[in-house]
């Protein structure tokens, strides 16, 4: 019997060392920069604080991964919005947030 696993575990997502700076440059170049850059900077600062507290880079990696995914998916979202599809059946997240605060 072999004690080695018969599959290779997936490698964790590790962004390149310069990924946050490259991502910020891409966000600044995007048409949504006015909203996205401050949001990224807030999330990055919170993740940095968490990283200092826990001695873990996982939260920082997660912020980079999420924002990279937002940038990649933005053209598809734009295309959907521009297509004029009826969104009346969708959940209004602002309304849900308002209900939770009451």
GROMACS .gro file of N, CA and C in nm:
model
  306
    1UNK      N    1   0.083  -0.118   0.000
    1UNK     CA    2   0.000   0.000   0.000
    1UNK      C    3   0.087   0.124   0.000
    2UNK      N    4   0.041   0.221  -0.070
    2UNK     CA    5   0.111   0.347  -0.080
    2UNK      C    6   0.037   0.451   0.005
    3UNK      N    7   0.108   0.524   0.087
    3UNK     CA    8   0.047   0.625   0.173
    3UNK      C    9   0.028   0.758   0.102
    4UNK      N   10   0.071   0.769  -0.023
    4UNK     CA   11   0.059   0.893  -0.098
    4UNK      C   12  -0.083   0.906  -0.155
    5UNK      N   13  -0.140   1.027  -0.154
    5UNK     CA   14  -0.273   1.045  -0.213
    5UNK      C   15  -0.268   1.020  -0.364
    6UNK      N   16  -0.376   0.970  -0.419
    6UNK     CA   17  -0.379   0.942  -0.562
    6UNK      C   18  -0.427   1.062  -0.644
    7UNK      N   19  -0.440   1.175  -0.582
    7UNK     CA   20  -0.473   1.299  -0.654
    7UNK      C   21  -0.385   1.411  -0.602
    8UNK      N   22  -0.369   1.512  -0.683
    8UNK     CA   23  -0.290   1.627  -0.643
    8UNK      C   24  -0.385   1.736  -0.594
    9UNK      N   25  -0.369   1.782  -0.471
    9UNK     CA   26  -0.457   1.889  -0.422
    9UNK      C   27  -0.437   2.017  -0.503
   10UNK      N   28  -0.545   2.091  -0.516
   10UNK     CA   29  -0.538   2.217  -0.590
   10UNK      C   30  -0.447   2.314  -0.516
   11UNK      N   31  -0.364   2.382  -0.592
   11UNK     CA   32  -0.275   2.482  -0.533
   11UNK      C   33  -0.358   2.604  -0.493
   12UNK      N   34  -0.329   2.662  -0.379
   12UNK     CA   35  -0.402   2.783  -0.339
   12UNK      C   36  -0.369   2.898  -0.433
   13UNK      N   37  -0.463   2.990  -0.445
   13UNK     CA   38  -0.442   3.107  -0.530
   13UNK      C   39  -0.343   3.200  -0.462
   14UNK      N   40  -0.230   3.222  -0.526
   14UNK     CA   41  -0.130   3.314  -0.475
   14UNK      C   42  -0.100   3.417  -0.582
   15UNK      N   43  -0.144   3.542  -0.562
   15UNK     CA   44  -0.116   3.644  -0.663
   15UNK      C   45   0.033   3.677  -0.667
   16UNK      N   46   0.076   3.727  -0.779
   16UNK     CA   47   0.215   3.770  -0.793
   16UNK      C   48   0.241   3.887  -0.697
   17UNK      N   49   0.365   3.906  -0.655
   17UNK     CA   50   0.395   4.015  -0.560
   17UNK      C   51   0.347   4.153  -0.608
   18UNK      N   52   0.351   4.179  -0.737
   18UNK     CA   53   0.308   4.309  -0.787
   18UNK      C   54   0.161   4.316  -0.823
   19UNK      N   55   0.085   4.211  -0.798
   19UNK     CA   56  -0.056   4.206  -0.838
   19UNK      C   57  -0.140   4.318  -0.779
   20UNK      N   58  -0.127   4.352  -0.652
   20UNK     CA   59  -0.210   4.461  -0.600
   20UNK      C   60  -0.185   4.594  -0.670
   21UNK      N   61  -0.059   4.627  -0.699
   21UNK     CA   62  -0.028   4.753  -0.768
   21UNK      C   63  -0.080   4.751  -0.911
   22UNK      N   64  -0.065   4.638  -0.979
   22UNK     CA   65  -0.117   4.625  -1.116
   22UNK      C   66  -0.269   4.636  -1.117
   23UNK      N   67  -0.331   4.573  -1.020
   23UNK     CA   68  -0.477   4.578  -1.009
   23UNK      C   69  -0.524   4.720  -0.985
   24UNK      N   70  -0.458   4.790  -0.897
   24UNK     CA   71  -0.496   4.929  -0.869
   24UNK      C   72  -0.480   5.015  -0.994
   25UNK      N   73  -0.376   4.993  -1.071
   25UNK     CA   74  -0.358   5.068  -1.197
   25UNK      C   75  -0.471   5.037  -1.294
   26UNK      N   76  -0.511   4.912  -1.302
   26UNK     CA   77  -0.623   4.875  -1.390
   26UNK      C   78  -0.753   4.938  -1.343
   27UNK      N   79  -0.775   4.940  -1.212
   27UNK     CA   80  -0.895   5.001  -1.158
   27UNK      C   81  -0.897   5.151  -1.187
   28UNK      N   82  -0.782   5.216  -1.175
   28UNK     CA   83  -0.775   5.360  -1.203
   28UNK      C   84  -0.803   5.391  -1.349
   29UNK      N   85  -0.772   5.297  -1.438
   29UNK     CA   86  -0.793   5.317  -1.581
   29UNK      C   87  -0.936   5.283  -1.624
   30UNK      N   88  -1.011   5.219  -1.540
   30UNK     CA   89  -1.147   5.177  -1.573
   30UNK      C   90  -1.243   5.295  -1.562
   31UNK      N   91  -1.352   5.288  -1.637
   31UNK     CA   92  -1.449   5.398  -1.633
   31UNK      C   93  -1.521   5.407  -1.498
   32UNK      N   94  -1.513   5.302  -1.419
   32UNK     CA   95  -1.576   5.300  -1.287
   32UNK      C   96  -1.480   5.344  -1.176
   33UNK      N   97  -1.367   5.399  -1.214
   33UNK     CA   98  -1.259   5.431  -1.119
   33UNK      C   99  -1.307   5.516  -1.002
   34UNK      N  100  -1.397   5.608  -1.026
   34UNK     CA  101  -1.443   5.697  -0.921
   34UNK      C  102  -1.505   5.620  -0.804
   35UNK      N  103  -1.573   5.510  -0.835
   35UNK     CA  104  -1.633   5.428  -0.729
   35UNK      C  105  -1.543   5.313  -0.688
   36UNK      N  106  -1.479   5.251  -0.785
   36UNK     CA  107  -1.405   5.128  -0.758
   36UNK      C  108  -1.274   5.150  -0.684
   37UNK      N  109  -1.201   5.255  -0.717
   37UNK     CA  110  -1.071   5.277  -0.651
   37UNK      C  111  -1.088   5.298  -0.500
   38UNK      N  112  -1.179   5.387  -0.456
   38UNK     CA  113  -1.195   5.402  -0.311
   38UNK      C  114  -1.244   5.273  -0.243
   39UNK      N  115  -1.331   5.198  -0.312
   39UNK     CA  116  -1.380   5.073  -0.254
   39UNK      C  117  -1.266   4.972  -0.241
   40UNK      N  118  -1.182   4.960  -0.344
   40UNK     CA  119  -1.068   4.870  -0.337
   40UNK      C  120  -0.974   4.912  -0.224
   41UNK      N  121  -0.946   5.042  -0.216
   41UNK     CA  122  -0.854   5.091  -0.114
   41UNK      C  123  -0.907   5.065   0.027
   42UNK      N  124  -1.039   5.079   0.047
   42UNK     CA  125  -1.098   5.048   0.178
   42UNK      C  126  -1.082   4.899   0.211
   43UNK      N  127  -1.116   4.814   0.112
   43UNK     CA  128  -1.105   4.670   0.135
   43UNK      C  129  -0.960   4.628   0.157
   44UNK      N  130  -0.869   4.688   0.081
   44UNK     CA  131  -0.728   4.655   0.096
   44UNK      C  132  -0.678   4.696   0.235
   45UNK      N  133  -0.716   4.815   0.280
   45UNK     CA  134  -0.673   4.863   0.412
   45UNK      C  135  -0.728   4.773   0.523
   46UNK      N  136  -0.854   4.732   0.510
   46UNK     CA  137  -0.912   4.642   0.610
   46UNK      C  138  -0.840   4.507   0.608
   47UNK      N  139  -0.811   4.456   0.489
   47UNK     CA  140  -0.740   4.327   0.477
   47UNK      C  141  -0.598   4.338   0.532
   48UNK      N  142  -0.536   4.452   0.509
   48UNK     CA  143  -0.401   4.472   0.562
   48UNK      C  144  -0.402   4.473   0.715
   49UNK      N  145  -0.501   4.538   0.773
   49UNK     CA  146  -0.515   4.536   0.918
   49UNK      C  147  -0.538   4.395   0.971
   50UNK      N  148  -0.624   4.322   0.903
   50UNK     CA  149  -0.650   4.183   0.942
   50UNK      C  150  -0.523   4.099   0.929
   51UNK      N  151  -0.449   4.122   0.823
   51UNK     CA  152  -0.324   4.048   0.801
   51UNK      C  153  -0.223   4.076   0.912
   52UNK      N  154  -0.215   4.199   0.953
   52UNK     CA  155  -0.123   4.234   1.062
   52UNK      C  156  -0.165   4.170   1.194
   53UNK      N  157  -0.296   4.163   1.213
   53UNK     CA  158  -0.349   4.107   1.337
   53UNK      C  159  -0.332   3.955   1.342
   54UNK      N  160  -0.352   3.890   1.227
   54UNK     CA  161  -0.352   3.743   1.225
   54UNK      C  162  -0.223   3.682   1.172
   55UNK      N  163  -0.134   3.764   1.119
   55UNK     CA  164  -0.010   3.714   1.057
   55UNK      C  165  -0.040   3.620   0.940
   56UNK      N  166  -0.149   3.649   0.867
   56UNK     CA  167  -0.188   3.568   0.753
   56UNK      C  168  -0.211   3.659   0.632
   57UNK      N  169  -0.172   3.611   0.516
   57UNK     CA  170  -0.191   3.687   0.393
   57UNK      C  171  -0.321   3.650   0.321
   58UNK      N  172  -0.396   3.556   0.375
   58UNK     CA  173  -0.515   3.506   0.307
   58UNK      C  174  -0.616   3.615   0.273
   59UNK      N  175  -0.642   3.707   0.365
   59UNK     CA  176  -0.738   3.813   0.340
   59UNK      C  177  -0.691   3.905   0.228
   60UNK      N  178  -0.562   3.934   0.225
   60UNK     CA  179  -0.507   4.018   0.117
   60UNK      C  180  -0.522   3.947  -0.017
   61UNK      N  181  -0.492   3.817  -0.020
   61UNK     CA  182  -0.507   3.740  -0.143
   61UNK      C  183  -0.652   3.740  -0.190
   62UNK      N  184  -0.742   3.728  -0.095
   62UNK     CA  185  -0.884   3.725  -0.129
   62UNK      C  186  -0.929   3.857  -0.191
   63UNK      N  187  -0.884   3.969  -0.135
   63UNK     CA  188  -0.920   4.100  -0.191
   63UNK      C  189  -0.870   4.111  -0.335
   64UNK      N  190  -0.747   4.072  -0.360
   64UNK     CA  191  -0.692   4.077  -0.496
   64UNK      C  192  -0.774   3.987  -0.588
   65UNK      N  193  -0.803   3.867  -0.544
   65UNK     CA  194  -0.878   3.772  -0.627
   65UNK      C  195  -1.017   3.825  -0.661
   66UNK      N  196  -1.089   3.877  -0.563
   66UNK     CA  197  -1.224   3.928  -0.585
   66UNK      C  198  -1.224   4.046  -0.682
   67UNK      N  199  -1.129   4.138  -0.665
   67UNK     CA  200  -1.126   4.254  -0.753
   67UNK      C  201  -1.079   4.218  -0.894
   68UNK      N  202  -0.991   4.120  -0.906
   68UNK     CA  203  -0.954   4.073  -1.040
   68UNK      C  204  -1.077   4.013  -1.109
   69UNK      N  205  -1.156   3.938  -1.035
   69UNK     CA  206  -1.277   3.879  -1.091
   69UNK      C  207  -1.377   3.987  -1.132
   70UNK      N  208  -1.389   4.094  -1.053
   70UNK     CA  209  -1.479   4.204  -1.089
   70UNK      C  210  -1.436   4.269  -1.220
   71UNK      N  211  -1.306   4.291  -1.233
   71UNK     CA  212  -1.257   4.352  -1.357
   71UNK      C  213  -1.283   4.262  -1.478
   72UNK      N  214  -1.260   4.133  -1.461
   72UNK     CA  215  -1.278   4.040  -1.572
   72UNK      C  216  -1.426   4.029  -1.611
   73UNK      N  217  -1.515   4.032  -1.511
   73UNK     CA  218  -1.657   4.015  -1.540
   73UNK      C  219  -1.727   4.145  -1.579
   74UNK      N  220  -1.664   4.259  -1.560
   74UNK     CA  221  -1.727   4.388  -1.589
   74UNK      C  222  -1.779   4.400  -1.732
   75UNK      N  223  -1.705   4.357  -1.835
   75UNK     CA  224  -1.760   4.367  -1.971
   75UNK      C  225  -1.888   4.285  -1.990
   76UNK      N  226  -1.896   4.170  -1.928
   76UNK     CA  227  -2.018   4.088  -1.940
   76UNK      C  228  -2.135   4.156  -1.870
   77UNK      N  229  -2.109   4.217  -1.756
   77UNK     CA  230  -2.213   4.290  -1.685
   77UNK      C  231  -2.259   4.409  -1.768
   78UNK      N  232  -2.165   4.482  -1.825
   78UNK     CA  233  -2.199   4.595  -1.911
   78UNK      C  234  -2.285   4.550  -2.029
   79UNK      N  235  -2.247   4.439  -2.091
   79UNK     CA  236  -2.323   4.388  -2.206
   79UNK      C  237  -2.464   4.349  -2.165
   80UNK      N  238  -2.478   4.288  -2.048
   80UNK     CA  239  -2.611   4.252  -2.001
   80UNK      C  240  -2.697   4.375  -1.978
   81UNK      N  241  -2.641   4.474  -1.911
   81UNK     CA  242  -2.715   4.597  -1.883
   81UNK      C  243  -2.753   4.667  -2.013
   82UNK      N  244  -2.660   4.671  -2.108
   82UNK     CA  245  -2.686   4.738  -2.236
   82UNK      C  246  -2.788   4.662  -2.321
   83UNK      N  247  -2.806   4.534  -2.295
   83UNK     CA  248  -2.898   4.453  -2.376
   83UNK      C  249  -3.043   4.488  -2.349
   84UNK      N  250  -3.069   4.556  -2.239
   84UNK     CA  251  -3.205   4.596  -2.209
   84UNK      C  252  -3.291   4.487  -2.151
   85UNK      N  253  -3.230   4.380  -2.102
   85UNK     CA  254  -3.309   4.274  -2.040
   85UNK      C  255  -3.390   4.329  -1.924
   86UNK      N  256  -3.508   4.276  -1.908
   86UNK     CA  257  -3.596   4.318  -1.800
   86UNK      C  258  -3.543   4.263  -1.668
   87UNK      N  259  -3.520   4.350  -1.573
   87UNK     CA  260  -3.465   4.310  -1.444
   87UNK      C  261  -3.570   4.315  -1.333
   88UNK      N  262  -3.697   4.325  -1.366
   88UNK     CA  263  -3.800   4.341  -1.263
   88UNK      C  264  -3.812   4.220  -1.172
   89UNK      N  265  -3.770   4.103  -1.217
   89UNK     CA  266  -3.779   3.984  -1.133
   89UNK      C  267  -3.663   3.966  -1.039
   90UNK      N  268  -3.566   4.053  -1.046
   90UNK     CA  269  -3.447   4.039  -0.963
   90UNK      C  270  -3.469   4.101  -0.825
   91UNK      N  271  -3.393   4.056  -0.729
   91UNK     CA  272  -3.402   4.106  -0.592
   91UNK      C  273  -3.331   4.240  -0.583
   92UNK      N  274  -3.395   4.336  -0.521
   92UNK     CA  275  -3.335   4.468  -0.500
   92UNK      C  276  -3.251   4.461  -0.372
   93UNK      N  277  -3.117   4.453  -0.389
   93UNK     CA  278  -3.029   4.437  -0.273
   93UNK      C  279  -3.035   4.558  -0.181
   94UNK      N  280  -3.053   4.676  -0.235
   94UNK     CA  281  -3.063   4.796  -0.150
   94UNK      C  282  -3.185   4.786  -0.061
   95UNK      N  283  -3.293   4.735  -0.117
   95UNK     CA  284  -3.415   4.718  -0.038
   95UNK      C  285  -3.394   4.615   0.073
   96UNK      N  286  -3.327   4.506   0.040
   96UNK     CA  287  -3.299   4.404   0.142
   96UNK      C  288  -3.211   4.458   0.253
   97UNK      N  289  -3.111   4.536   0.218
   97UNK     CA  290  -3.023   4.594   0.319
   97UNK      C  291  -3.101   4.686   0.411
   98UNK      N  292  -3.192   4.763   0.354
   98UNK     CA  293  -3.275   4.853   0.433
   98UNK      C  294  -3.364   4.779   0.531
   99UNK      N  295  -3.415   4.664   0.490
   99UNK     CA  296  -3.500   4.584   0.578
   99UNK      C  297  -3.423   4.529   0.697
  100UNK      N  298  -3.297   4.491   0.673
  100UNK     CA  299  -3.216   4.433   0.781
  100UNK      C  300  -3.183   4.536   0.887
  101UNK      N  301  -3.173   4.661   0.850
  101UNK     CA  302  -3.133   4.767   0.944
  101UNK      C  303  -3.247   4.807   1.037
  102UNK      N  304  -3.368   4.775   0.998
  102UNK     CA  305  -3.484   4.819   1.077
  102UNK      C  306  -3.502   4.737   1.200
   0.00000   0.00000   0.00000
